[in-house]
Amino acid sequence: MYIPIPGKKSLQTNRTLIRNNVKRMLCCVVAGSLFVSQLSAQHKKDPVTAPAPYLPVPGPAQLRWHKAEYEMFIHFGMKTFYPSDNHMGNGGEDPQRFNPSRFNASQWVKAARAGGFNGIVLTAKHHDGFCNWQTQTSRHSVGFSGWKNGKGDVVKELSDACRRNGMNFGLYVSIIDKHFERFGSKEDTSYGAYYYRQLKELSSNYGKIDHYWFDGFNADNLKLDYPAMARLIAKKQPEAVVYDSHTMVSTIPDRAIAWPGGHGGISPDQDYVQVIDGQRRWYPNEPSLILQGNWFHIGKPCVSLEQTKEYYLSTVGYGVTPLMNVAPNSDGLIDDNTIKMLSSFKKWVDSLHQRNPALHAKARDTGHRGNNPKFDAGNVNDGNYDTYFATDDNVTDATIELDLGASCKIDGFILQEYIPLGQRIDGYTIECHANGKWTEVFSGKKIGYQRIILAGMASAKNVSFPDADAVRLKIHNAHACPLINNFQVISLK
């Protein structure tokens, strides 16, 4: 075979061609890599994303309040030792009468635990002006009482007991003060200055406060600097929720909760959004209920278990967190019979969750977000609060179906909307599949944090549910793509 020997010029030309070919090959490799990288980046940039918040949404303190579900209200003070049907007091009571000889804050916390409460809100000061803490502002206080030779401090002992037991702690600080009205203050020329000093003491000297409660009765006639009070709370207790009676929501809207207009249960289909100063704000109602006494202990037993259940379903069952008042007696203890009732109440609340035939049942839907399993119907019965079913942005109706596998006894339902991204749903129905056909069994408007529907009680008094082998939730109307994180079946023993 003849192989020509190239000259110098030919060798240079060949080398140039080789270099150019190598460059072209490298460019192709780089271009291919860039293309793959661009595809990968595009894939990362355009996954199926979570829904945008539907504003307004709850602030962190408001969301913790929703999740607490129900807390104990404790009225304890001078009126405990002047029992009557008038809970106001007059400010002229003798502090020496205040002497709860067997006072035990740990017993209160134990009673709250027995009832399933997640926190306690104490009357640090009620309308008579008597202070349940060691204050520098007034002689109308525990410091001048017959209890513990004036050395006792109800606020401190209860706040310490709550923290030891992992329970939320809150304070009711009455805006009204009959003692100041009658006697004034040597140190403060105005009630506003006097009250601010009291609020500063409580906010600075007793550790973490989770909840403030300001009674708004006659508040408009009192010259208080509510924005300054709100700023003090935000600085000293940045995680606290504030029942503000419409006095501070403009200053601290991310933590304020509202007066529902009366005591007792409230209406279903609660809307958490109110217009404040021309802006839509997350401002849910907090009901307050009397389980015993006329707020303070007046020698009467607590309400019945059946009444307490009804209170629960007409508050917690409508997606808000009530304060349920339990009044300690003049010994400083919660009555034994009250604790027995509270224990029975907790067992009943627990029973609503003990048998859920829908838990991990096969779930189907009429379409979920981006066809991505991260947002499919399986998220409504997985037991995880932070996973949820969602539709595409332009879809505001949906159906979720749960196959129970066999015919089951059905006493009710628990629904939850994923409110960290806003309250959206404004119309739904529930259907049961029984004897081979679907039947509508309930309809409502709002779901919110939680909607508990129990046959024969609260808003379902005239409702019964058939044994069924499948259930459906149909969302007919929503302000934005609906988000459901819990569709639960109640099956009582």
mmCIF file of C-alpha atoms in Angstrom, residues 347 349-356 488 491 493:
data_model
loop_
_atom_site.group_PDB
_atom_site.id
_atom_site.type_symbol
_atom_site.label_atom_id
_atom_site.label_comp_id
_atom_site.label_asym_id
_atom_site.label_seq_id
_atom_site.Cartn_x
_atom_site.Cartn_y
_atom_site.Cartn_z
ATOM 1 C CA LYS A 347 -63.687 11.743 76.754
ATOM 2 C CA VAL A 349 -64.342 15.175 72.490
ATOM 3 C CA ASP A 350 -61.774 12.397 72.091
ATOM 4 C CA SER A 351 -64.513 10.007 70.935
ATOM 5 C CA LEU A 352 -65.175 12.252 67.926
ATOM 6 C CA HIS A 353 -61.725 11.325 66.624
ATOM 7 C CA GLN A 354 -61.277 7.735 67.814
ATOM 8 C CA ARG A 355 -63.107 5.961 64.983
ATOM 9 C CA ASN A 356 -62.611 7.484 61.547
ATOM 10 C CA GLN A 488 -63.046 13.009 58.418
ATOM 11 C CA SER A 491 -68.308 6.973 63.821
ATOM 12 C CA LYS A 493 -69.419 3.494 69.353
#
